[in-house]
Coordinates of C-alpha atoms and ligand atoms in Angstrom, one line a residue:
M1 CA -88.8 -161.2 -30.8
I2 CA -90.8 -160.6 -33.9
K3 CA -94.2 -159.3 -32.9
K4 CA -97.4 -159.5 -35.0
G5 CA -98.0 -156.2 -36.9
H6 CA -101.1 -155.0 -38.3
G7 CA -99.9 -154.2 -41.8
A8 CA -103.2 -155.3 -43.3
G9 CA -105.3 -154.3 -40.3
R10 CA -107.8 -151.5 -40.0
W11 CA -106.8 -147.9 -40.3
E12 CA -107.9 -146.2 -37.0
K13 CA -108.9 -142.6 -36.9
G14 CA -106.0 -140.3 -36.2
E15 CA -103.3 -142.7 -37.3
E16 CA -100.7 -141.4 -39.7
L17 CA -97.9 -142.8 -41.8
V18 CA -94.9 -140.5 -41.7
F19 CA -91.4 -140.4 -43.2
V20 CA -88.2 -138.5 -42.2
A21 CA -84.5 -138.8 -43.0
L22 CA -81.9 -138.2 -40.4
G23 CA -79.3 -138.5 -43.2
G24 CA -79.2 -139.1 -46.9
L25 CA -81.3 -136.2 -48.1
G26 CA -79.0 -133.3 -49.0
E27 CA -75.6 -134.9 -49.0
I28 CA -74.3 -138.2 -50.4
G29 CA -73.9 -140.9 -47.8
M30 CA -75.0 -141.2 -44.2
N31 CA -78.3 -142.8 -45.2
M32 CA -80.7 -143.1 -42.3
Y33 CA -84.5 -143.1 -42.9
L34 CA -87.3 -143.5 -40.5
Y35 CA -90.9 -144.5 -41.0
G36 CA -93.4 -143.8 -38.3
Y37 CA -96.9 -145.1 -37.8
G38 CA -99.6 -144.3 -35.3
S39 CA -101.4 -141.3 -33.8
Q40 CA -99.2 -138.2 -33.3
D41 CA -98.5 -138.9 -29.7
A42 CA -98.1 -142.7 -30.1
R43 CA -95.9 -143.2 -33.1
Q44 CA -93.9 -146.3 -33.5
W45 CA -90.8 -146.1 -35.7
M46 CA -88.8 -148.3 -38.0
M47 CA -85.3 -147.3 -39.2
V48 CA -84.1 -148.1 -42.6
D49 CA -80.3 -148.1 -42.9
C50 CA -77.7 -146.6 -40.6
G51 CA -74.7 -145.3 -42.7
I52 CA -71.7 -143.1 -42.6
T53 CA -70.1 -140.6 -44.9
F54 CA -66.5 -139.4 -45.2
P55 CA -65.2 -135.9 -44.7
E56 CA -64.1 -134.0 -47.8
G57 CA -60.4 -133.4 -47.5
E58 CA -59.3 -130.4 -45.6
N59 CA -62.8 -129.2 -44.7
D60 CA -63.0 -131.3 -41.6
P61 CA -59.4 -131.6 -40.3
G62 CA -58.7 -134.6 -38.1
I63 CA -62.1 -136.3 -38.8
D64 CA -62.2 -139.9 -40.2
V65 CA -65.9 -140.5 -40.5
I66 CA -69.2 -138.6 -40.2
L67 CA -72.3 -140.2 -38.7
P68 CA -75.9 -138.9 -38.5
D69 CA -77.0 -137.2 -35.3
V70 CA -79.6 -139.6 -33.9
R71 CA -80.9 -137.6 -31.0
F72 CA -84.4 -137.4 -32.5
I73 CA -84.9 -141.1 -32.2
E74 CA -82.5 -141.6 -29.3
E75 CA -84.9 -139.5 -27.1
N76 CA -87.7 -141.9 -28.0
R77 CA -85.7 -145.0 -28.1
D78 CA -88.5 -147.2 -26.8
T79 CA -90.6 -146.3 -29.9
L80 CA -88.0 -147.6 -32.3
T81 CA -89.1 -151.1 -33.2
G82 CA -86.3 -152.2 -35.5
I83 CA -83.5 -151.3 -37.9
V84 CA -83.8 -152.8 -41.4
L85 CA -80.6 -152.8 -43.5
T86 CA -81.1 -152.7 -47.3
H87 CA -77.5 -153.6 -48.2
A88 CA -73.9 -153.7 -46.9
H89 CA -72.5 -150.5 -48.4
E90 CA -70.8 -148.3 -45.7
D91 CA -73.2 -145.4 -46.5
H92 CA -76.0 -147.7 -45.4
V93 CA -74.5 -149.8 -42.6
G94 CA -71.3 -148.1 -41.6
A95 CA -72.8 -146.4 -38.4
V96 CA -74.5 -149.5 -37.0
I97 CA -71.7 -150.6 -34.7
E98 CA -71.1 -147.1 -33.2
L99 CA -74.7 -146.0 -33.0
W100 CA -76.4 -149.2 -31.9
P101 CA -75.7 -148.7 -28.2
R102 CA -77.8 -145.5 -28.5
L103 CA -80.6 -147.2 -30.3
K104 CA -80.7 -150.8 -29.0
A105 CA -83.3 -152.0 -31.5
P106 CA -83.3 -155.4 -33.2
I107 CA -81.5 -155.4 -36.6
Y108 CA -82.9 -157.1 -39.7
A109 CA -80.6 -158.0 -42.6
T110 CA -80.2 -160.7 -45.3
A111 CA -77.3 -163.3 -45.0
F112 CA -74.7 -161.4 -47.0
T113 CA -75.4 -158.0 -45.4
A114 CA -75.4 -159.7 -41.9
G115 CA -72.2 -161.5 -42.8
M116 CA -70.5 -158.2 -43.8
L117 CA -71.7 -156.6 -40.6
R118 CA -70.5 -159.5 -38.5
A119 CA -67.1 -159.5 -40.2
K120 CA -66.7 -155.8 -39.3
L121 CA -68.0 -156.4 -35.8
A122 CA -65.4 -159.1 -35.2
E123 CA -62.7 -156.7 -36.3
Y124 CA -63.8 -153.4 -34.8
G125 CA -66.7 -154.2 -32.4
G126 CA -64.7 -154.5 -29.2
G127 CA -66.8 -157.3 -28.0
L128 CA -70.2 -155.6 -28.8
E129 CA -72.9 -158.1 -29.6
L130 CA -75.7 -157.1 -32.0
P131 CA -79.2 -158.7 -32.1
I132 CA -79.1 -159.4 -35.9
H133 CA -82.1 -161.3 -37.3
V134 CA -81.1 -162.9 -40.6
V135 CA -84.1 -162.7 -42.9
P136 CA -84.4 -164.6 -46.1
L137 CA -83.9 -163.0 -49.5
D138 CA -87.3 -161.7 -50.7
G139 CA -88.6 -162.7 -47.3
K140 CA -91.5 -161.3 -45.3
F141 CA -91.3 -160.2 -41.6
T142 CA -92.9 -157.7 -39.3
V143 CA -91.3 -154.8 -37.5
G144 CA -93.6 -153.0 -35.1
P145 CA -96.6 -151.7 -37.1
F146 CA -94.9 -152.5 -40.5
D147 CA -95.3 -155.7 -42.5
V148 CA -92.1 -155.8 -44.5
E149 CA -91.5 -157.6 -47.7
L150 CA -88.0 -157.6 -49.3
V151 CA -87.6 -157.3 -53.0
T152 CA -84.1 -158.0 -54.3
L153 CA -82.8 -155.4 -56.8
A154 CA -79.6 -155.1 -58.7
H155 CA -76.9 -152.9 -57.3
S156 CA -73.1 -152.9 -57.0
I157 CA -73.2 -155.4 -54.0
P158 CA -75.1 -158.6 -53.5
E159 CA -78.5 -158.8 -51.8
M160 CA -79.7 -155.2 -52.2
S161 CA -83.1 -155.5 -50.7
A162 CA -85.8 -152.9 -51.5
L163 CA -88.7 -152.8 -48.9
A164 CA -92.4 -153.0 -49.6
L165 CA -93.8 -151.7 -46.4
R166 CA -97.5 -152.5 -45.7
T167 CA -99.4 -150.4 -43.2
P168 CA -103.2 -149.9 -42.8
A169 CA -102.5 -146.4 -44.4
G170 CA -101.1 -147.9 -47.6
L171 CA -98.0 -149.5 -49.2
V172 CA -94.7 -147.7 -49.4
F173 CA -91.9 -149.0 -51.7
H174 CA -88.5 -147.9 -50.4
T175 CA -86.1 -148.8 -53.2
G176 CA -82.8 -148.6 -51.5
D177 CA -79.9 -148.3 -54.0
W178 CA -80.7 -150.0 -57.3
K179 CA -80.4 -150.2 -61.0
L180 CA -82.0 -152.3 -63.7
D181 CA -79.7 -155.0 -64.9
E182 CA -80.8 -158.0 -67.0
K183 CA -77.4 -159.6 -66.5
P184 CA -76.2 -158.6 -63.0
L185 CA -73.6 -161.5 -62.8
I186 CA -74.5 -161.9 -59.1
G187 CA -78.0 -162.9 -58.0
D188 CA -81.0 -163.5 -60.1
P189 CA -82.2 -161.1 -62.8
L190 CA -85.0 -158.7 -61.8
D191 CA -88.5 -160.2 -61.2
V192 CA -90.4 -157.7 -63.3
T193 CA -93.8 -159.3 -62.7
R194 CA -93.3 -158.9 -58.9
L195 CA -92.7 -155.2 -59.2
S196 CA -95.6 -154.5 -61.6
S197 CA -97.9 -156.6 -59.4
L198 CA -97.0 -154.4 -56.4
G199 CA -98.1 -151.5 -58.6
D200 CA -101.3 -153.3 -59.6
K201 CA -102.3 -153.6 -55.9
G202 CA -101.7 -149.9 -55.4
V203 CA -98.6 -148.1 -54.2
L204 CA -99.2 -145.1 -51.9
A205 CA -95.6 -143.8 -51.9
L206 CA -92.4 -144.5 -53.7
V207 CA -89.2 -143.4 -51.8
C208 CA -86.5 -143.7 -54.5
D209 CA -82.7 -143.5 -55.2
S210 CA -81.8 -140.1 -56.8
T211 CA -78.0 -140.5 -57.3
N212 CA -78.1 -140.6 -61.1
A213 CA -81.3 -138.7 -61.6
Y214 CA -79.9 -136.3 -64.1
R215 CA -78.1 -138.9 -66.2
E216 CA -80.2 -139.7 -69.3
G217 CA -80.5 -143.3 -70.6
T218 CA -80.0 -146.6 -69.0
S219 CA -76.9 -147.9 -67.2
P220 CA -74.9 -150.6 -69.0
S221 CA -75.1 -154.1 -67.5
E222 CA -72.4 -155.6 -65.2
A223 CA -72.0 -158.3 -67.9
E224 CA -70.9 -155.7 -70.5
V225 CA -68.4 -154.4 -68.1
A226 CA -67.1 -158.0 -67.6
Q227 CA -66.7 -158.5 -71.3
S228 CA -64.8 -155.2 -71.7
I229 CA -62.4 -155.9 -68.8
T230 CA -61.7 -159.4 -70.1
E231 CA -60.8 -158.1 -73.5
I232 CA -58.5 -155.4 -72.1
I233 CA -56.7 -157.8 -69.9
G234 CA -56.4 -160.2 -72.8
G235 CA -54.7 -157.5 -74.9
A236 CA -52.2 -156.4 -72.2
G237 CA -48.6 -157.4 -72.4
G238 CA -47.3 -156.6 -68.9
R239 CA -48.7 -156.8 -65.4
V240 CA -52.3 -155.7 -64.9
A241 CA -53.8 -154.3 -61.7
V242 CA -57.5 -153.7 -61.3
T243 CA -58.8 -151.6 -58.5
C244 CA -62.5 -151.4 -57.5
F245 CA -64.7 -151.0 -54.5
S246 CA -64.0 -153.9 -52.3
S247 CA -67.7 -154.6 -51.8
N248 CA -68.4 -155.0 -55.5
V249 CA -68.5 -158.8 -55.6
A250 CA -69.6 -159.0 -59.2
R251 CA -66.5 -157.0 -60.2
I252 CA -64.3 -159.3 -58.1
K253 CA -65.8 -162.3 -59.9
T254 CA -65.2 -160.6 -63.2
V255 CA -61.5 -160.0 -62.5
W256 CA -61.1 -163.6 -61.3
A257 CA -62.9 -165.0 -64.4
A258 CA -60.9 -162.7 -66.7
A259 CA -57.6 -163.9 -65.1
Q260 CA -58.7 -167.5 -65.8
A261 CA -59.7 -166.7 -69.4
T262 CA -56.4 -165.0 -70.1
G263 CA -54.2 -167.6 -68.5
R264 CA -53.0 -165.3 -65.6
D265 CA -52.8 -165.9 -61.9
L266 CA -54.9 -163.7 -59.6
V267 CA -53.2 -162.0 -56.7
V268 CA -55.4 -160.1 -54.2
A269 CA -54.0 -157.3 -52.0
G270 CA -55.9 -155.3 -49.4
R271 CA -57.6 -156.4 -46.2
A272 CA -61.1 -155.2 -47.2
L273 CA -61.0 -157.4 -50.3
H274 CA -60.0 -160.5 -48.3
R275 CA -62.9 -159.8 -45.9
V276 CA -65.5 -159.4 -48.7
I277 CA -64.2 -162.5 -50.6
S278 CA -64.5 -164.6 -47.6
V279 CA -68.1 -163.5 -46.8
A280 CA -69.0 -163.9 -50.5
I281 CA -67.7 -167.5 -50.6
D282 CA -69.6 -168.3 -47.4
T283 CA -72.9 -166.9 -48.8
G284 CA -72.5 -168.5 -52.2
Y285 CA -71.8 -165.4 -54.3
L286 CA -68.3 -166.5 -55.2
P287 CA -67.7 -170.2 -56.1
K288 CA -65.9 -172.4 -53.7
S289 CA -63.3 -172.8 -56.5
F290 CA -62.5 -169.1 -56.2
K291 CA -58.8 -169.3 -55.6
Y292 CA -56.1 -166.6 -55.5
L293 CA -52.5 -166.2 -54.6
D294 CA -51.4 -164.1 -51.7
Q295 CA -49.4 -161.0 -52.3
D296 CA -46.1 -162.5 -51.3
Q297 CA -46.3 -164.7 -54.5
F298 CA -46.5 -161.6 -56.7
G299 CA -42.7 -161.2 -57.2
Y300 CA -42.3 -164.8 -58.5
L301 CA -44.9 -164.5 -61.3
E302 CA -44.1 -163.7 -64.9
R303 CA -45.1 -160.2 -65.8
S304 CA -47.6 -161.4 -68.5
K305 CA -49.0 -164.0 -66.2
V306 CA -50.5 -162.0 -63.3
V307 CA -53.5 -159.9 -62.6
L308 CA -53.5 -158.0 -59.3
L309 CA -56.9 -157.1 -57.7
C310 CA -56.2 -154.4 -55.1
T311 CA -57.8 -151.8 -52.8
G312 CA -57.2 -148.1 -53.0
S313 CA -59.6 -147.1 -55.8
Q314 CA -60.6 -144.0 -53.8
G315 CA -57.1 -142.7 -53.2
E316 CA -57.0 -144.1 -49.6
P317 CA -53.4 -143.3 -48.5
R318 CA -52.8 -146.5 -46.7
A319 CA -54.4 -148.9 -49.2
A320 CA -52.4 -151.3 -51.4
L321 CA -52.5 -149.1 -54.6
A322 CA -51.2 -146.0 -52.8
R323 CA -48.2 -148.0 -51.5
I324 CA -47.6 -149.5 -54.9
A325 CA -47.7 -146.1 -56.5
E326 CA -45.1 -144.8 -54.1
D327 CA -43.0 -148.0 -54.6
E328 CA -43.4 -148.7 -50.9
H329 CA -45.3 -152.0 -51.0
A330 CA -43.4 -154.9 -49.4
D331 CA -44.3 -157.5 -52.0
I332 CA -45.7 -155.7 -55.1
S333 CA -44.1 -153.4 -57.6
F334 CA -45.2 -152.0 -60.9
A335 CA -43.1 -150.5 -63.6
K336 CA -43.0 -149.1 -67.2
G337 CA -45.3 -151.0 -69.5
D338 CA -47.7 -152.3 -66.8
L339 CA -51.4 -151.4 -66.8
V340 CA -53.6 -150.1 -64.0
I341 CA -57.4 -150.3 -64.5
Y342 CA -59.6 -148.1 -62.4
S343 CA -62.8 -150.2 -62.3
T344 CA -64.5 -147.5 -60.3
R345 CA -65.4 -143.9 -60.1
A346 CA -64.1 -141.4 -57.5
I347 CA -66.7 -140.4 -55.0
P348 CA -67.1 -136.6 -55.0
G349 CA -64.4 -135.3 -52.7
N350 CA -61.9 -138.0 -53.4
E351 CA -60.8 -136.8 -56.9
K352 CA -57.7 -135.1 -55.7
A353 CA -56.4 -138.1 -53.7
V354 CA -57.1 -140.4 -56.6
G355 CA -55.4 -138.0 -59.0
R356 CA -52.2 -137.9 -56.8
I357 CA -51.9 -141.7 -57.0
Q358 CA -52.6 -141.8 -60.7
N359 CA -49.9 -139.2 -61.2
S360 CA -47.4 -141.3 -59.3
L361 CA -48.4 -144.4 -61.4
A362 CA -48.0 -142.4 -64.6
A363 CA -44.6 -141.1 -63.6
M364 CA -43.6 -144.8 -63.1
G365 CA -44.5 -145.4 -66.7
C366 CA -47.7 -147.4 -66.0
A367 CA -50.6 -147.0 -68.4
L368 CA -53.9 -146.0 -66.8
L369 CA -57.3 -146.9 -67.9
T370 CA -60.4 -145.3 -66.3
D371 CA -64.1 -145.3 -67.0
S372 CA -63.6 -142.3 -69.3
D373 CA -61.4 -144.4 -71.5
A374 CA -63.3 -147.7 -71.7
L375 CA -66.3 -149.5 -70.2
V376 CA -64.5 -150.7 -67.1
H377 CA -67.1 -149.5 -64.6
V378 CA -70.8 -149.0 -64.3
S379 CA -72.6 -147.2 -61.5
G380 CA -75.0 -149.1 -59.3
H381 CA -77.7 -146.4 -59.5
P382 CA -80.6 -145.8 -61.9
R383 CA -80.4 -143.3 -64.7
R384 CA -83.5 -141.5 -65.9
D385 CA -84.9 -144.2 -68.1
E386 CA -84.6 -146.7 -65.3
L387 CA -86.4 -144.3 -62.9
R388 CA -89.2 -143.8 -65.5
Q389 CA -89.6 -147.6 -65.7
M390 CA -89.8 -147.8 -61.9
Y391 CA -92.6 -145.2 -62.0
R392 CA -94.5 -147.1 -64.6
W393 CA -94.4 -150.2 -62.5
M394 CA -95.2 -148.5 -59.2
R395 CA -97.6 -145.8 -60.3
P396 CA -97.3 -144.1 -56.9
Q397 CA -99.5 -141.4 -55.6
V398 CA -96.6 -139.9 -53.6
V399 CA -92.8 -139.7 -54.5
V400 CA -90.1 -138.8 -52.0
P401 CA -86.7 -138.7 -53.8
M402 CA -83.9 -139.9 -51.5
H403 CA -80.1 -140.7 -51.6
G404 CA -78.5 -137.6 -53.0
E405 CA -77.5 -134.0 -52.7
A406 CA -80.2 -131.3 -53.0
R407 CA -79.6 -131.1 -56.8
H408 CA -80.1 -134.8 -57.3
I409 CA -83.2 -134.8 -55.2
E410 CA -84.6 -131.8 -57.2
A411 CA -83.8 -133.6 -60.5
Q412 CA -85.8 -136.6 -59.5
A413 CA -88.6 -134.5 -58.2
A414 CA -88.9 -132.8 -61.6
L415 CA -88.9 -136.2 -63.3
A416 CA -91.6 -137.5 -61.0
R417 CA -93.8 -134.5 -61.8
E418 CA -93.1 -135.1 -65.5
M419 CA -94.3 -138.7 -65.0
G420 CA -97.6 -137.4 -63.6
V421 CA -97.1 -138.1 -59.9
R422 CA -99.5 -136.1 -57.9
D423 CA -97.6 -135.4 -54.7
V424 CA -93.9 -135.0 -54.9
F425 CA -91.8 -134.1 -51.8
P426 CA -88.2 -133.1 -52.5
V427 CA -87.4 -132.8 -48.8
L428 CA -84.1 -132.6 -47.0
D429 CA -82.9 -134.2 -43.8
G430 CA -85.2 -133.5 -40.8
E431 CA -88.4 -132.6 -42.7
I432 CA -91.2 -134.9 -41.6
V433 CA -93.5 -135.9 -44.4
R434 CA -96.9 -137.3 -43.7
L435 CA -97.4 -139.8 -46.5
A436 CA -101.0 -140.5 -45.4
P437 CA -103.6 -139.2 -44.9
D438 CA -103.3 -135.9 -46.7
P439 CA -99.7 -136.0 -47.8
A440 CA -97.8 -132.9 -46.5
V441 CA -94.7 -131.7 -44.8
I442 CA -95.9 -131.5 -41.2
D443 CA -93.0 -131.0 -38.9
E444 CA -89.2 -130.9 -38.5
A445 CA -86.9 -133.3 -36.6
P446 CA -83.5 -132.2 -35.2
V447 CA -80.8 -133.4 -37.5
G448 CA -77.0 -132.9 -37.8
R449 CA -73.7 -134.7 -38.1
L450 CA -71.6 -136.5 -35.6
F451 CA -67.8 -136.5 -36.2
R452 CA -65.7 -139.4 -35.2
D453 CA -62.7 -137.7 -33.7
G454 CA -60.2 -140.2 -32.5
R455 CA -62.2 -142.4 -30.0
L456 CA -64.9 -139.8 -29.5
L457 CA -68.1 -139.0 -31.3
I458 CA -68.7 -135.2 -31.1
P459 CA -71.5 -133.2 -32.6
E460 CA -70.4 -131.0 -35.5
S461 CA -71.6 -127.9 -33.7
D462 CA -69.4 -128.6 -30.6
G463 CA -66.6 -126.6 -32.1
P464 CA -63.2 -128.4 -32.0
V465 CA -63.2 -129.0 -35.8
H466 CA -64.2 -125.4 -36.4
E467 CA -61.3 -124.2 -34.2
R468 CA -59.0 -126.6 -36.1
R469 CA -60.1 -125.2 -39.4
K470 CA -59.3 -121.7 -38.2
L471 CA -55.9 -122.8 -36.8
S472 CA -55.0 -124.3 -40.2
Y473 CA -55.5 -120.9 -41.9
V474 CA -53.8 -118.5 -39.4
G475 CA -51.8 -120.5 -36.8
I476 CA -51.5 -119.6 -33.2
V477 CA -49.4 -117.4 -30.8
V478 CA -49.3 -118.5 -27.2
V479 CA -48.1 -115.8 -24.7
S480 CA -47.2 -116.5 -21.1
I481 CA -46.8 -113.7 -18.6
C482 CA -45.9 -114.0 -14.9
Q483 CA -47.1 -111.4 -12.4
S484 CA -47.0 -110.8 -8.7
P485 CA -50.3 -110.5 -6.8
R486 CA -49.7 -106.7 -6.9
G487 CA -49.5 -106.7 -10.7
E488 CA -45.7 -106.4 -11.2
V489 CA -44.4 -108.4 -14.2
L490 CA -42.0 -111.0 -13.1
G491 CA -39.2 -112.1 -15.4
E492 CA -39.6 -111.9 -19.2
P493 CA -42.9 -112.7 -21.0
Q494 CA -42.6 -115.8 -23.2
A495 CA -44.3 -116.5 -26.6
I496 CA -44.6 -119.5 -28.8
L497 CA -45.6 -119.2 -32.5
D498 CA -47.1 -122.2 -34.3
G499 CA -48.1 -122.1 -37.9
V500 CA -47.0 -118.4 -38.2
P501 CA -44.2 -117.3 -40.5
Q502 CA -40.8 -116.9 -38.8
E503 CA -39.8 -113.6 -40.3
T504 CA -41.3 -110.5 -41.7
A505 CA -40.6 -109.2 -45.2
D506 CA -37.9 -107.0 -43.7
G507 CA -36.2 -109.9 -42.1
E508 CA -37.3 -109.2 -38.5
A509 CA -38.0 -112.2 -36.4
M510 CA -41.8 -112.6 -35.9
L511 CA -41.1 -113.6 -32.3
D512 CA -39.6 -110.1 -31.7
V513 CA -42.7 -108.4 -33.3
V514 CA -44.8 -110.4 -30.8
L515 CA -42.5 -109.7 -27.7
D516 CA -42.4 -105.9 -28.6
A517 CA -46.2 -105.8 -28.8
I518 CA -46.4 -107.5 -25.4
D519 CA -43.9 -105.2 -23.8
G520 CA -45.5 -102.1 -25.2
T521 CA -48.9 -103.2 -23.9
L522 CA -47.7 -104.0 -20.4
K523 CA -46.0 -100.7 -20.2
S524 CA -49.1 -98.8 -21.3
V525 CA -51.4 -100.5 -18.7
P526 CA -51.0 -98.8 -15.3
R527 CA -49.9 -101.1 -12.6
Q528 CA -53.1 -100.7 -10.6
R529 CA -55.1 -102.0 -13.5
R530 CA -52.7 -104.9 -14.2
K531 CA -54.3 -106.8 -11.3
G532 CA -57.3 -107.3 -13.5
Q533 CA -55.7 -110.2 -15.3
N534 CA -58.5 -110.7 -17.9
L535 CA -58.1 -107.1 -18.8
V536 CA -54.3 -107.4 -19.3
A537 CA -54.7 -110.7 -21.2
E538 CA -57.3 -109.1 -23.5
A539 CA -55.1 -106.1 -24.1
V540 CA -52.1 -108.2 -24.9
R541 CA -54.1 -110.5 -27.2
R542 CA -55.3 -107.6 -29.2
A543 CA -51.9 -106.0 -29.4
V544 CA -50.2 -109.2 -30.6
R545 CA -52.9 -109.8 -33.3
A546 CA -52.6 -106.2 -34.5
A547 CA -48.8 -106.2 -34.6
V548 CA -48.5 -109.5 -36.4
G549 CA -51.5 -108.6 -38.7
E550 CA -49.6 -105.4 -39.7
V551 CA -46.5 -107.2 -41.0
W552 CA -48.1 -110.5 -42.2
G553 CA -51.5 -109.3 -43.5
K554 CA -53.2 -112.1 -41.4
K555 CA -54.1 -112.2 -37.7
P556 CA -53.2 -115.4 -35.8
I557 CA -55.2 -116.9 -33.0
C558 CA -53.7 -115.6 -29.8
K559 CA -54.0 -117.1 -26.3
V560 CA -52.5 -115.3 -23.3
L561 CA -51.8 -117.1 -20.0
I562 CA -51.2 -115.0 -17.0
N563 CA -49.7 -116.8 -14.0
V564 CA -49.9 -115.0 -10.7
I565 CA -47.0 -116.0 -8.5
D566 CA -47.1 -115.5 -4.7
E567 CA -44.0 -114.0 -3.3
Ligands
ZN1 ZN1 -75.9 -145.8 -51.1
ZN2 ZN1 -75.2 -148.8 -52.2

């Protein structure tokens, strides 16, 4: 399956190394990057990551998940030589199961990332089988024209693997999501000499995480967070709940260790946490001695003898914490004097949902502790001093900032220029950058978003979500009129109002306003012309919208059905 590449081979005339993102540059999430190598009409591609993002509240009604539109690579599927996954966060692997049938390329991932993907596949894959090649940590392998070397970096999940990509045109370092952490709690500390030796050999391009590019300083270590959480739990008198991202194995380990250190039993609630814990024990990131009680034990434990680790840190309405906050959890209840620690930060767009749950907990009398009160969370992304350090190691000729909204990407671009990098490309999704020779933006690939709508994947531009948005603002009036083939109105026209106020300010029924408008219009259209059903429908539609608009100040959507009934 693994073919010999020519990473160290000769650079033939006309061959180019290019980079393009189908997601990840311009909005948070949905990371999907492509590297291409070869002459313009014979490029071979390698995909790095295949992630999802989530809709922001009411903007995309009815949509659970957003995926990148992959038509650019789908149209040239036979040129896609492989999909390499840097780590198991949903914004990097969440679209694999749904999009793989359109891509059909071999997948490369380390054991933990592969384990997480397989656990999800077993739950949601519907029998789909994926050709996952498990590659060793810090391993080397070949994907099409790319010689790939993995470099483990610290992040908020185990086995975050940066990629050193060797091609005849030069070496690219694709960081993935990373931070510098001397005491990451999970995995080995950073191998500094390895990074600086990559720089010594010469790095053509650095493609680098921009998430925290305008936060000054250096992120605290995971070990400092652990110490702080342990102290807080030690000082608590009642029950303690900790909620964090379920994939943050270091944090799970911290809460477990803190429970042991403070003489409390650990209870775990939430399916996503159970899944991660099982994969982490299998891959050695949690000890075999990692034990916890199931949630049905919670009620039997003394208040001062329990720590609950639970899902729901992002305000997810069906997760454990949301149900606890509404006092609707079958096994777990919290009350006055108990403490809830948010060992996390709300992803932009989730703040309102998180706030609602925090309000319910506060109303119950629970104390809340978030990362603005104490060191209970640290981001997994590099701040400016960490970025500077990476530049000093890599000394790249080209920088492409990735993983962020436009403002984050611009912030890192400015920093890169400050650090003396010659060619900086703060590009957005779809812009194709030639990394070598002659770095430049050379072309544009079609990009977009796919909505998961129930069981279907629909392009954002297809419309149903746009229509739903409009419906949510103005509601709808549906009118039904029966006519004879000669254009006589049969019976009474009917109307249904949905999402429209029932009464006007004067107390008149809105339905009557609608029916009067219909009658008036039908009377004013001469019978001869009523045979033109589209014309009648359009006249009624306009009249209804105008009449309702006059008393409401807003015009509803109006649909008119004309049924011609043979006598
Ligand atoms: Zn990410
Ligand atoms: Zn990540």
